[in-house]
mmCIF file of C-alpha atoms and ligand atoms in Angstrom:
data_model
loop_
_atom_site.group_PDB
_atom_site.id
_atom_site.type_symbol
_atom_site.label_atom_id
_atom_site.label_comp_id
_atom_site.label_asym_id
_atom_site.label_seq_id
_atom_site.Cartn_x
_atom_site.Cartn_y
_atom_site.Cartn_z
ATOM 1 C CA UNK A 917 -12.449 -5.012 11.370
ATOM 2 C CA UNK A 918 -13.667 -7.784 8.866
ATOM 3 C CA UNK A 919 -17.494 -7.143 7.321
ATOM 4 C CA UNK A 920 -17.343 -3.655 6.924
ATOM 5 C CA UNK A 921 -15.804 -1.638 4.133
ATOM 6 C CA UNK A 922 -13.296 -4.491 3.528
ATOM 7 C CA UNK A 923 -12.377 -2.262 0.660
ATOM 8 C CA UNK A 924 -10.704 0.111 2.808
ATOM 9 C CA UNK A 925 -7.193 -0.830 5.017
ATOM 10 C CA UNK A 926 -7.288 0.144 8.913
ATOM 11 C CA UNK A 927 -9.859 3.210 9.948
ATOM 12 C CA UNK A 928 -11.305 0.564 12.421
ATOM 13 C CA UNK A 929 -13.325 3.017 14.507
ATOM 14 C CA UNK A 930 -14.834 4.812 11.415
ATOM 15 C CA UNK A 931 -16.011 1.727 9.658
ATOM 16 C CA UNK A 932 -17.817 0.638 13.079
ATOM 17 C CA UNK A 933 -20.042 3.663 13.547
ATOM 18 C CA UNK A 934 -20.722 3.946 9.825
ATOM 19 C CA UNK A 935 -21.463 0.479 9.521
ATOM 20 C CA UNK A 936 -23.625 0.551 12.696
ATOM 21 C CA UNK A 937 -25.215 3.765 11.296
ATOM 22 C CA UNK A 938 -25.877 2.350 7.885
ATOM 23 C CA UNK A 939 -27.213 -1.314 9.214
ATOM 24 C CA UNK A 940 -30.110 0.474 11.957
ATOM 25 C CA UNK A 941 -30.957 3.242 9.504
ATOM 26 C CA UNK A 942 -29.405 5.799 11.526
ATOM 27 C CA UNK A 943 -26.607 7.203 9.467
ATOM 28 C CA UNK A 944 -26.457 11.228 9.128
ATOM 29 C CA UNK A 945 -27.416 12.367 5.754
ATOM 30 C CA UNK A 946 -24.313 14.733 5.254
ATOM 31 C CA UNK A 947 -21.001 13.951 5.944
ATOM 32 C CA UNK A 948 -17.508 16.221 5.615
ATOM 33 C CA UNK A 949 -14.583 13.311 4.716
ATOM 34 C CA UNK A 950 -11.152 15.232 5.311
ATOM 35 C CA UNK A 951 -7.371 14.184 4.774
ATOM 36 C CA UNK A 952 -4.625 14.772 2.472
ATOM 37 C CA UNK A 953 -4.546 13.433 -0.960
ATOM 38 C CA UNK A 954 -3.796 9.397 -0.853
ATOM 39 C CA UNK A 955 -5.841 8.553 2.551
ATOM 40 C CA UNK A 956 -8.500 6.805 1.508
ATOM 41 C CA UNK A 957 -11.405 9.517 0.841
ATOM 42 C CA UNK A 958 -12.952 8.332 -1.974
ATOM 43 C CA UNK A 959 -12.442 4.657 -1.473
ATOM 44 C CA UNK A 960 -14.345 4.918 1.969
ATOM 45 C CA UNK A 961 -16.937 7.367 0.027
ATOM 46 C CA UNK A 962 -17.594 4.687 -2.113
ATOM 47 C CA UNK A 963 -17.717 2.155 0.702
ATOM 48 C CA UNK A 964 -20.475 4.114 1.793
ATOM 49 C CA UNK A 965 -22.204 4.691 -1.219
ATOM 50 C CA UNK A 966 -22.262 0.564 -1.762
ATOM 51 C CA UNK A 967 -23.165 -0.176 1.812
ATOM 52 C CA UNK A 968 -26.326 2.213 1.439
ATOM 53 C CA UNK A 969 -27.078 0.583 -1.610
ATOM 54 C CA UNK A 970 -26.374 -2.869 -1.209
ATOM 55 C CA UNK A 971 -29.198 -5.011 -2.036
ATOM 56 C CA UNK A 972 -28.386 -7.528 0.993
ATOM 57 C CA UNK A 973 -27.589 -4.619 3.199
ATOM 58 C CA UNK A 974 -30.104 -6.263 6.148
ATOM 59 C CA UNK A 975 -28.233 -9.289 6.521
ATOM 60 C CA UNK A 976 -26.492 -8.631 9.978
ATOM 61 C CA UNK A 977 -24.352 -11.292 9.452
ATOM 62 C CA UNK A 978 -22.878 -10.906 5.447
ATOM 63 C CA UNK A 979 -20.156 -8.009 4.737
ATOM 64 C CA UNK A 980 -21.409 -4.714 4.610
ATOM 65 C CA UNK A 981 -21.126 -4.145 1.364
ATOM 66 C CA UNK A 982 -21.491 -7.668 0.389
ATOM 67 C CA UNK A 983 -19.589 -6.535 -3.487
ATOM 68 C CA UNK A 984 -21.642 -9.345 -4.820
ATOM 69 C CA UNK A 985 -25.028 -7.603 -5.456
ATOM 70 C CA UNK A 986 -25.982 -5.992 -8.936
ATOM 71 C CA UNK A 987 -26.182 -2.778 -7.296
ATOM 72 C CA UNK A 988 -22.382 -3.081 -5.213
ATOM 73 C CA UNK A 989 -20.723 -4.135 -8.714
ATOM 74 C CA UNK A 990 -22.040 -1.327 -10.350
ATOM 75 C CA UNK A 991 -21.230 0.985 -7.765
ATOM 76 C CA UNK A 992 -17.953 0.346 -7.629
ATOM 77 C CA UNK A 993 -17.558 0.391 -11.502
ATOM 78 C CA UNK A 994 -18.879 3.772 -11.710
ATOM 79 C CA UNK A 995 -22.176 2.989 -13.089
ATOM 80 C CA UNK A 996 -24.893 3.279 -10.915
ATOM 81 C CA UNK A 997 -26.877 6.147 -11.608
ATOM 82 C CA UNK A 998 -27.918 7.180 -8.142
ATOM 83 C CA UNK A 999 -24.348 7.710 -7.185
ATOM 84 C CA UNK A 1000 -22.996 11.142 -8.477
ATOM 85 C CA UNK A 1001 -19.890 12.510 -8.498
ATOM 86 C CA UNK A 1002 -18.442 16.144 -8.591
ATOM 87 C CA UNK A 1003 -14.934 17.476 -9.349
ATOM 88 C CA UNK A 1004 -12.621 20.049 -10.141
ATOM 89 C CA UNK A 1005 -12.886 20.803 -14.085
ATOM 90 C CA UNK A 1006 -9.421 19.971 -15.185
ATOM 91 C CA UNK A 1007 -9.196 24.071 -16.506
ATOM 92 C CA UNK A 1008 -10.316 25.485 -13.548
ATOM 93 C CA UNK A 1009 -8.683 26.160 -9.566
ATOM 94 C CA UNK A 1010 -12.076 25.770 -8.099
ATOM 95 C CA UNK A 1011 -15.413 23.853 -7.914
ATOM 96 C CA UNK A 1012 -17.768 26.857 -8.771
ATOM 97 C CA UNK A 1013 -21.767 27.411 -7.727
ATOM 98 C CA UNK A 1014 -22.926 26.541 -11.096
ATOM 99 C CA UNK A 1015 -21.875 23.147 -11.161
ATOM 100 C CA UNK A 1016 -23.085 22.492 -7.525
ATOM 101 C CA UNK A 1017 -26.698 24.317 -8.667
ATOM 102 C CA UNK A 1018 -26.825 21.743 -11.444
ATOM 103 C CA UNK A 1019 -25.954 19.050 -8.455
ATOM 104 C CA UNK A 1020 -28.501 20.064 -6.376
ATOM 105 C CA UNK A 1021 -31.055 20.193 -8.689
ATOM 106 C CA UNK A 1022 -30.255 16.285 -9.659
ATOM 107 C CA UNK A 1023 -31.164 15.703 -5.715
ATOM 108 C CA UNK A 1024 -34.785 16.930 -6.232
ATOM 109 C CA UNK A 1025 -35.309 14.541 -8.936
ATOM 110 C CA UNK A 1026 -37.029 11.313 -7.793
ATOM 111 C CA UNK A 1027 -34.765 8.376 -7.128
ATOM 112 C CA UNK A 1028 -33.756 6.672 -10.166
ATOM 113 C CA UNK A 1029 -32.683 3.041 -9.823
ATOM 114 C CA UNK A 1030 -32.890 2.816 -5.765
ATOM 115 C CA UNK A 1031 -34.235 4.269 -2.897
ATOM 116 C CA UNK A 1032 -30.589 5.987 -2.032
ATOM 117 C CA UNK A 1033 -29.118 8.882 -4.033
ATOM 118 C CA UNK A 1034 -25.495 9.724 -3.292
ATOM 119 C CA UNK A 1035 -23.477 12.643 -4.113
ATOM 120 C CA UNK A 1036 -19.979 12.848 -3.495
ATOM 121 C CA UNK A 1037 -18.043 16.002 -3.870
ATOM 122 C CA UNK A 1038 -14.362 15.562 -4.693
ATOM 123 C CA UNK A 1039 -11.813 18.376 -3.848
ATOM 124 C CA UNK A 1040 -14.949 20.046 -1.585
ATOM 125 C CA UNK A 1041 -12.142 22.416 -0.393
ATOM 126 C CA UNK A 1042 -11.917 23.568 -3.817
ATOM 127 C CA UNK A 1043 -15.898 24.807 -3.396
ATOM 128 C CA UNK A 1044 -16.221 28.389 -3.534
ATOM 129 C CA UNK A 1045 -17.959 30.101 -0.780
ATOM 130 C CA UNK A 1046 -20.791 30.643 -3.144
ATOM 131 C CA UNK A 1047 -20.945 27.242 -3.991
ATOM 132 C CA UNK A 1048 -20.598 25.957 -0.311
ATOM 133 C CA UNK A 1049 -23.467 28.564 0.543
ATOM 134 C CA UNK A 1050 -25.681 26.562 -2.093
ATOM 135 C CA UNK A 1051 -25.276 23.304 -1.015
ATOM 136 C CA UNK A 1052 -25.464 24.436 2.380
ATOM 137 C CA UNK A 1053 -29.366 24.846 1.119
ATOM 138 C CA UNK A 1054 -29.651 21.592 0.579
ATOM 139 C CA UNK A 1055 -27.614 19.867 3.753
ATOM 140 C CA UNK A 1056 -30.310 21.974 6.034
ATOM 141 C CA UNK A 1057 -33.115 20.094 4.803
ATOM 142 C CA UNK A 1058 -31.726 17.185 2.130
ATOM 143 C CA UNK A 1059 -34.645 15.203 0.436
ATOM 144 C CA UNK A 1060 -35.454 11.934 1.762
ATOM 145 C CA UNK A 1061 -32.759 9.451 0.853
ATOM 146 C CA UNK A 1062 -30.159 11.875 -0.303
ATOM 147 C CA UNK A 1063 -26.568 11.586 1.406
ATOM 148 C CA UNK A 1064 -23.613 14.529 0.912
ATOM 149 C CA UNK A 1065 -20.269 13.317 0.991
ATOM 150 C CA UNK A 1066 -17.590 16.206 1.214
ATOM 151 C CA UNK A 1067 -14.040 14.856 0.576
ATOM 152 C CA UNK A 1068 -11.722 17.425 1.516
ATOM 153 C CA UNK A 1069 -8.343 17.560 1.842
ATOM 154 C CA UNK A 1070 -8.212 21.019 4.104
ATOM 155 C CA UNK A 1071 -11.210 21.020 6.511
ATOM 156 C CA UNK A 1072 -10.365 24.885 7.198
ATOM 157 C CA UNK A 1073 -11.546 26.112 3.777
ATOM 158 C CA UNK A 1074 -14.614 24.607 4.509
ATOM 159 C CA UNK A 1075 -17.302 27.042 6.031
ATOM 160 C CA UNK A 1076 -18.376 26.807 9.520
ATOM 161 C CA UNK A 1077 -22.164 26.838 8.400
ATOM 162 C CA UNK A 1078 -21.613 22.922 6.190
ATOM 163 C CA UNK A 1079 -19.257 21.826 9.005
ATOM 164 C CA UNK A 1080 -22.082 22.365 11.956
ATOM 165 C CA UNK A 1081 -24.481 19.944 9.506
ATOM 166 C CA UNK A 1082 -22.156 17.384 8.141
ATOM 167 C CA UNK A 1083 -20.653 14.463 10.329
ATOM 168 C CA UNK A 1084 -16.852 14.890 10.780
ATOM 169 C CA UNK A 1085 -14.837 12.121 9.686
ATOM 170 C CA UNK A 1086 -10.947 12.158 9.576
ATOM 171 C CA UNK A 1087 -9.194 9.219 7.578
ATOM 172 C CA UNK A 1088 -6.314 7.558 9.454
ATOM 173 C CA UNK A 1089 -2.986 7.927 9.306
ATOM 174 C CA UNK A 1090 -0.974 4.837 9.845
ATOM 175 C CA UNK A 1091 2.211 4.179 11.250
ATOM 176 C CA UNK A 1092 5.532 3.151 9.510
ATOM 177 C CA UNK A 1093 5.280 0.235 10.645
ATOM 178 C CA UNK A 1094 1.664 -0.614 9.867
ATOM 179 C CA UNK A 1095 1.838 1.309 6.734
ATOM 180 C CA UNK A 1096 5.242 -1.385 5.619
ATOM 181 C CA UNK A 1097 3.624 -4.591 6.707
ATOM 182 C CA UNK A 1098 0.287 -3.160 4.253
ATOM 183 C CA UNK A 1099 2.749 -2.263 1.362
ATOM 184 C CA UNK A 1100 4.550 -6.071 1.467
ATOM 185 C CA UNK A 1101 1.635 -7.675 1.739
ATOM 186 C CA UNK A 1102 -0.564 -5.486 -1.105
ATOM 187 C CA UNK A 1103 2.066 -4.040 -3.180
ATOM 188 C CA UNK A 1104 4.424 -6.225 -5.287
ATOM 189 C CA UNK A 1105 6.852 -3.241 -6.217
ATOM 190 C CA UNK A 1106 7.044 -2.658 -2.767
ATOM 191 C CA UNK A 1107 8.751 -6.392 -1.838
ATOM 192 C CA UNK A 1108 10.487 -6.213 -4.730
ATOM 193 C CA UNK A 1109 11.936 -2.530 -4.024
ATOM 194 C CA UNK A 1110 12.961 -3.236 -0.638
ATOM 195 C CA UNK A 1111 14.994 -6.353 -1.394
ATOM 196 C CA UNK A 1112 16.852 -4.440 -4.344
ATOM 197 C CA UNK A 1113 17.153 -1.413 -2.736
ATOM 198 C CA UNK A 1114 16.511 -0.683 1.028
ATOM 199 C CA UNK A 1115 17.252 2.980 1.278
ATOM 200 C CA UNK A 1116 14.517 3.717 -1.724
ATOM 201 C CA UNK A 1117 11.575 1.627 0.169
ATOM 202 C CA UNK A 1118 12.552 3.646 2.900
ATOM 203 C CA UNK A 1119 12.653 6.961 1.647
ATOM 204 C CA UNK A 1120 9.187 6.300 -0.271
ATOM 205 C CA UNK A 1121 7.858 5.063 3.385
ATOM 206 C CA UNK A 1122 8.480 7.920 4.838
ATOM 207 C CA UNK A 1123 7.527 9.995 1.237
ATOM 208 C CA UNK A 1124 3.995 7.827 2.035
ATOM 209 C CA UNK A 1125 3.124 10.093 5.245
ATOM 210 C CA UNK A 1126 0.984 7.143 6.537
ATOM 211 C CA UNK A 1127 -1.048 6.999 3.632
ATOM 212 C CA UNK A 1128 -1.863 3.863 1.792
ATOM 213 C CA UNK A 1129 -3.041 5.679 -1.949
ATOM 214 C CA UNK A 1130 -0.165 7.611 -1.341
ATOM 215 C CA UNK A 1131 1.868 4.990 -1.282
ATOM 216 C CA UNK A 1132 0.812 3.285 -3.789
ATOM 217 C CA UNK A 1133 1.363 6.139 -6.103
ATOM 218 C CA UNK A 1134 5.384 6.339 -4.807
ATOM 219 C CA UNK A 1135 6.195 2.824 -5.663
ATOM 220 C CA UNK A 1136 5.042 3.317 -9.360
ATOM 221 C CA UNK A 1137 8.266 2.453 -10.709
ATOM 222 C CA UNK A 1138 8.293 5.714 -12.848
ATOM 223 C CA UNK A 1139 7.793 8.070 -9.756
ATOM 224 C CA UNK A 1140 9.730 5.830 -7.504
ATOM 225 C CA UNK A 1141 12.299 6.394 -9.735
ATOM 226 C CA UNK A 1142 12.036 9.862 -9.818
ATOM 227 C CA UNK A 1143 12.175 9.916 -6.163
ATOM 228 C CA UNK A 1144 15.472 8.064 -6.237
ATOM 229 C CA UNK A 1145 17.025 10.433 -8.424
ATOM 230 C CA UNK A 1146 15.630 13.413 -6.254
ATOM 231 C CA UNK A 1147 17.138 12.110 -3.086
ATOM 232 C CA UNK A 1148 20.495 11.666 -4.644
ATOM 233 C CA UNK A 1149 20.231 15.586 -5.656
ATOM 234 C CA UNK A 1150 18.887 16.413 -2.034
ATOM 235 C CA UNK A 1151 22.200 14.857 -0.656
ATOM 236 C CA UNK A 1152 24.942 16.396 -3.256
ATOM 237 C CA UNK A 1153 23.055 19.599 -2.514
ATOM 238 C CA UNK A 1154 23.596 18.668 1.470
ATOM 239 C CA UNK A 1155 27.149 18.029 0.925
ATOM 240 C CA UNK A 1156 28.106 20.962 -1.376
ATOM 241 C CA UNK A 1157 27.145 22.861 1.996
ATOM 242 C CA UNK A 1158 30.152 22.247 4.178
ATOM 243 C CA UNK A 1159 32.060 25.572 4.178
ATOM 244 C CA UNK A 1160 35.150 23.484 2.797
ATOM 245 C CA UNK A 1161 33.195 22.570 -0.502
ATOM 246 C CA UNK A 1162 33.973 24.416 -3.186
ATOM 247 C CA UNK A 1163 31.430 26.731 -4.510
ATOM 248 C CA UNK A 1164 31.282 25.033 -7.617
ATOM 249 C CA UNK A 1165 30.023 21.817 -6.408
ATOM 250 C CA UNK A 1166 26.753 23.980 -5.303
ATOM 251 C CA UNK A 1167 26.275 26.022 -8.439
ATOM 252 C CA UNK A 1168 26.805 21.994 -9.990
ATOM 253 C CA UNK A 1169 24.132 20.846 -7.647
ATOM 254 C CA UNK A 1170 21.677 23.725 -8.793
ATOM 255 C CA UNK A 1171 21.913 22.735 -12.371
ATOM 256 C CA UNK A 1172 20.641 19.601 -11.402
ATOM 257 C CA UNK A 1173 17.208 20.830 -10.009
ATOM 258 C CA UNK A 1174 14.203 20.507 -11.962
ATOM 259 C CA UNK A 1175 13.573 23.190 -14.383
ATOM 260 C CA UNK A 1176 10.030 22.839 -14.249
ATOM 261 C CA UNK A 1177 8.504 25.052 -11.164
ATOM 262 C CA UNK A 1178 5.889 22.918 -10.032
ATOM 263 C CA UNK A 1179 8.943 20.108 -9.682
ATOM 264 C CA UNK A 1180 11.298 22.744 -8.489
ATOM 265 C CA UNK A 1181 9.466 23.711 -5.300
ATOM 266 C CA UNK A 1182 8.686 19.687 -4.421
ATOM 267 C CA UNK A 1183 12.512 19.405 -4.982
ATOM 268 C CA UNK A 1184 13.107 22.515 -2.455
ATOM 269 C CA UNK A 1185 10.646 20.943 -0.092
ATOM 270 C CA UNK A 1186 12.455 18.033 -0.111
ATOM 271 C CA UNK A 1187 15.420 19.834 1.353
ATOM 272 C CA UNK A 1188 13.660 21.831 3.707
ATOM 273 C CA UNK A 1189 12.846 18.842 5.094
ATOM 274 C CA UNK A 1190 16.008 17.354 5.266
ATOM 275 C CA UNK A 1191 17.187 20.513 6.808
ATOM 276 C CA UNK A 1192 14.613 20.233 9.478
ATOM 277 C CA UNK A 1193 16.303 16.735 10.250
ATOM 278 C CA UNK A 1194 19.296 18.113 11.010
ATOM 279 C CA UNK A 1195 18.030 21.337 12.811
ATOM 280 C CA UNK A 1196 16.321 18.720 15.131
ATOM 281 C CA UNK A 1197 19.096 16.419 15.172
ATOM 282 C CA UNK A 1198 21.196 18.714 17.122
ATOM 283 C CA UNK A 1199 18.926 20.266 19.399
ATOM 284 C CA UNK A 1200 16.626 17.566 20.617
ATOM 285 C CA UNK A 1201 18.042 14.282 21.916
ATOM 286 C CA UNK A 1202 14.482 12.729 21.810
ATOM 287 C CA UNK A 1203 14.541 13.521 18.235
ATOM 288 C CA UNK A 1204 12.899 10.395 16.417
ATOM 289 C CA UNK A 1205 10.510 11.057 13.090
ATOM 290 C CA UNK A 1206 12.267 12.048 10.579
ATOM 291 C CA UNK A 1207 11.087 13.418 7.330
ATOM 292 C CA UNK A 1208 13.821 12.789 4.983
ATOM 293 C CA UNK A 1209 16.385 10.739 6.605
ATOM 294 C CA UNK A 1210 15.704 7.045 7.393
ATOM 295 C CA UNK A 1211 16.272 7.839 11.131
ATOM 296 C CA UNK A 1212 17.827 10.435 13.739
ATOM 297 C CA UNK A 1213 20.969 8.724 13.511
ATOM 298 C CA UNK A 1214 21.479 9.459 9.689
ATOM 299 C CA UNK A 1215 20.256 13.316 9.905
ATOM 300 C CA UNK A 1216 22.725 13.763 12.730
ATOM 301 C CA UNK A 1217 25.285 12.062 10.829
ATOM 302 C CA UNK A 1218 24.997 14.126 8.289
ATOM 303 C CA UNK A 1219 24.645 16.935 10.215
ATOM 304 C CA UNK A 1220 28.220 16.072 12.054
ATOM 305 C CA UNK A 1221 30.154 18.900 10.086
ATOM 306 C CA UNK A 1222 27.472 22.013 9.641
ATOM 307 C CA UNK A 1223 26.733 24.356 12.803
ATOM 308 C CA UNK A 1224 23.165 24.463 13.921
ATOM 309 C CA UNK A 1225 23.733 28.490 13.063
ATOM 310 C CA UNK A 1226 24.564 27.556 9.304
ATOM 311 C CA UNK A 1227 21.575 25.115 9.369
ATOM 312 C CA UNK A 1228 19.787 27.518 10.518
ATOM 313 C CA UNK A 1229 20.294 30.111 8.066
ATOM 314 C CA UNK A 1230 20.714 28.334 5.000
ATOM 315 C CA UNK A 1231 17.180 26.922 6.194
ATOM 316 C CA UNK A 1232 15.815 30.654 5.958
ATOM 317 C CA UNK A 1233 17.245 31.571 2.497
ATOM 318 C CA UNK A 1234 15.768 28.306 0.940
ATOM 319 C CA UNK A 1235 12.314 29.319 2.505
ATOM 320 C CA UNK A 1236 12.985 33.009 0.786
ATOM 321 C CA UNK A 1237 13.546 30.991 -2.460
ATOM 322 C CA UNK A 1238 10.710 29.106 -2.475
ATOM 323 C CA UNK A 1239 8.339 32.033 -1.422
ATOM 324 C CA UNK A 1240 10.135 34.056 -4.412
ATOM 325 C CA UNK A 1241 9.445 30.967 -6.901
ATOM 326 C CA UNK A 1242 6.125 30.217 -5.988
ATOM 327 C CA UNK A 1243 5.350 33.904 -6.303
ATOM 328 C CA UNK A 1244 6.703 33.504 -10.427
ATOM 329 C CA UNK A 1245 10.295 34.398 -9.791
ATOM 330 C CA UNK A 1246 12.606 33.562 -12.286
ATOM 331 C CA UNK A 1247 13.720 30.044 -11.113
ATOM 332 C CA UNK A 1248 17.304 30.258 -12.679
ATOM 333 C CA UNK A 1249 17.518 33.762 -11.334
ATOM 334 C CA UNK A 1250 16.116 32.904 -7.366
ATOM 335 C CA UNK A 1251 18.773 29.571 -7.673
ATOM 336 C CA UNK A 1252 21.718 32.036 -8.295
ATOM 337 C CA UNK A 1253 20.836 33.968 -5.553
ATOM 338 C CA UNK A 1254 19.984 31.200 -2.922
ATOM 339 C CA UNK A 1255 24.145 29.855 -4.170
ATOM 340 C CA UNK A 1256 25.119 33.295 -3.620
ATOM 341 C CA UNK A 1257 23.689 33.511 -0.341
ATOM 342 C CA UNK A 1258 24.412 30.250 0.902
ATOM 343 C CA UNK A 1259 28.049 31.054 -0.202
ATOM 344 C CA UNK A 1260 28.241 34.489 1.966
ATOM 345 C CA UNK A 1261 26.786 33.064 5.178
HETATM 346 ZN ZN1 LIG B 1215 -24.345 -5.633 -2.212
#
C-alpha cells in the first residue's frame, strides 16, 4: 500500500481504513493499538499523529503523511507540541492515575499549534485500573479534536469499559518469509549476517516472531551476538541430556547460564522452547513452525536419541525452575536441583 503511512512495513488493511478515516474526517477519536513489543505500535501511532496533522492532508492524491510539511517533520522529530506522549517512569511497574490526571487535564487546554491534539499512551497495559477509569472520563466524551492512542502490548489488562470506546487495532505479524525479504532489503547486518553465518540469521528470524522492530533489535551486532552464544549453550545443555552423558557435562552446561535472573529465565525460555520442538517433533508428523530449531527436520534430529517420556519430563522440571526463579529462588540453588532432577529421571 504506497501513500499511506509509508513509514510503516506491511499492515495493508490497517493503513487503508485509517487513511480513509483520516482523509473524509471520519476517523474515531480513541483508538486501543495492541501487539507485542517490536510490531510497529508507536511507529503507526505516529503515522497517525502526522497524517492528522499534516498540513497537505486534503490532497487525495499526495502521501498521507506527505513527511514534507513543517508540521510532519516536527512530528516525527518529537517536537510538535500538540502531540503528547505518556510512559512508564523508568522507577516504577506501572503508569499510575496521577500522571494520566495531569494528561487529561493537557486535553482541556485549547489547541496549541493546530487544530489536532494527540495523546499517545505507551505501555497502556501498564495503566492502573484507576488510571484507566480516568481516562475512561475523557474517551466518553473527548474534546473536539483530541485523539487517544492506547499502545498496548496485552489487550487483556485493558478494561472492558476503554475497550467498548476505543477502535481495535492489532499490528501484523509477518511471515518468515516476508519478514527475511524486509530484513535484506532494510537491514544491512542482516545481508551481511546471513552470508557469514546462516544458522545465526536464522535463529534471529525466528527470535524476530514476525516482527520488524523486533528484528531490528536482534541483528544489533551486540545482541545478535549474545544470541549466538545463547544458542550454543541451549544445544550443549540439549546434548548433556542423553542418559549416556555424563553428569558432569550438565552441571558444566549450568555454569554456563547467565547469572543474572532477568537473563537466566530468557536463557530457560530458550530451552523450553527448544524442548517444545522436540516434544512436537515426535508426536505430530505435520509438525512445521518451529521455535528454536531452523525446521522440523533439525528438532527431530536432535530429538533422535531422547524418549518423548524424558522430553517430557525434563520439560516439567525446567518449568518448576523457572516458576521457582521468577518467584526469587536462589538461581544457583534452583540450577542444582533442576541437574539433580534431570539426572534421577
Ligand atoms: Zn505533511
Amino acid at each position: 500500500m504506497n501513500g499511506i503511512f509509508d513509514g510503516l512495513f506491511g499492515n495493508d488493511a490497517t493503513k487503508v481504513r485509517l487513511g480513509t478515516a483520516i482523509r473524509t474526517g471520519t476517523l474515531p477519536h480513541a483508538f486501543l493499538i495492541d501487539g507485542p513489543r517490536g510490531s510497529g505500535k508507536s511507529t503507526l501511532a505516529f503515522e497517525i499523529a502526522a497524517a492528522l496533522g499534516c498540513e497537505n492532508r486534503e490532497s487525495a492524491t499526495g502521501p498521507l503523511p506527505c513527511r514534507r510539511c513543517n508540521t510532519c517533520r516536527r512530528i516525527f522529530e518529537g517536537t510538535f507540541t500538540d502531540v503528547k506522549v505518556l510512559d512508564k517512569p523508568k522507577d516504577k511497574a506501572t503508569i499510575g492515575v496521577e500522571s494520566v490526571k495531569e494528561f487529561k487535564e493537557d486535553m482541556f487546554l485549547s489547541a496549541g499549534e493546530s487544530d489536532v491534539k494527540i495523546y499517545i499512551v505507551k505501555n497502556a497495559h501498564l495503566l492502573t485500573p484507576q488510571a484507566q477509569n480516568a481516562l475512561l472520563t475523557v474517551m466518553e466524551e473527548p474534546p473536539s479534536g483530541v485523539f487517544i492512542l492506547l499502545l498496548s502490548e496485552s489487550a487483556d489488562k485493558i478494561l472492558t469499559t476503554i475497550k467498548s470506546r476505543a477502535q481495535y487495532v492489532a499490528m501484523e505479524r509477518f511471515s518468515r518469509q516476508a519478514l527475511e525479504s524486509y530484513l535484506l532489503d532494510k537491514v544491512p547486518e542482516a545481508r551481511t549476517r546471513r552470508t557469514s553465518d546462516p544458522e545465526g540469521f536464522g535463529a534471529l528470524l525466528i527470535r524476530s516472531e514476525g516482527y520488524i522492530g523486533r528484528a531490528t533489535e536482534l541483528f544489533d551486532p551486540k545482541e545478535s551476538e549474545r544470541i549466538k552464544a545463547e544458542r550454543e549453550t541451549v544445544k550443549k545443555f540439549i546434548a548433556a541430556l542423553d542418559v549416556r552423558a555424563p553428569y558432569s557435562a550438565l552441571y558444566a552446561v549450568i555454569t554456563e547460564l547467565p547469572t543474572v535472573r532477568a537473563e537466566l529465565l530468557l536463557s530457560l525460555e530458550e530451552i523450553g522452547r527448544a524442548l517444545a520442538d522436540m516434544i512436537k517433533s515426535k508426536s505430530t508428523d505435520g509438525f512445521v513452525t518451529t521455535e528454536f530449531f531452523l525446521d522440523a527436520d533439525e528438532a527431530r534430529r536432535t530429538a533422535k536419541s531422547l524418549s518423548q517420556k524424558r522430553l517430557l519430563a525434563i520439560s516439567g522440571i525446567l518449568l518448576e525452575t523457572h516458576d521457582a526463579i521468577s518467584k526469587n529462588a536462589m538461581t544457583a540453588a534452583a540450577l542444582a536441583s533442576l541437574a539433580a532432577k534431570i539426572k534421577l529421571i
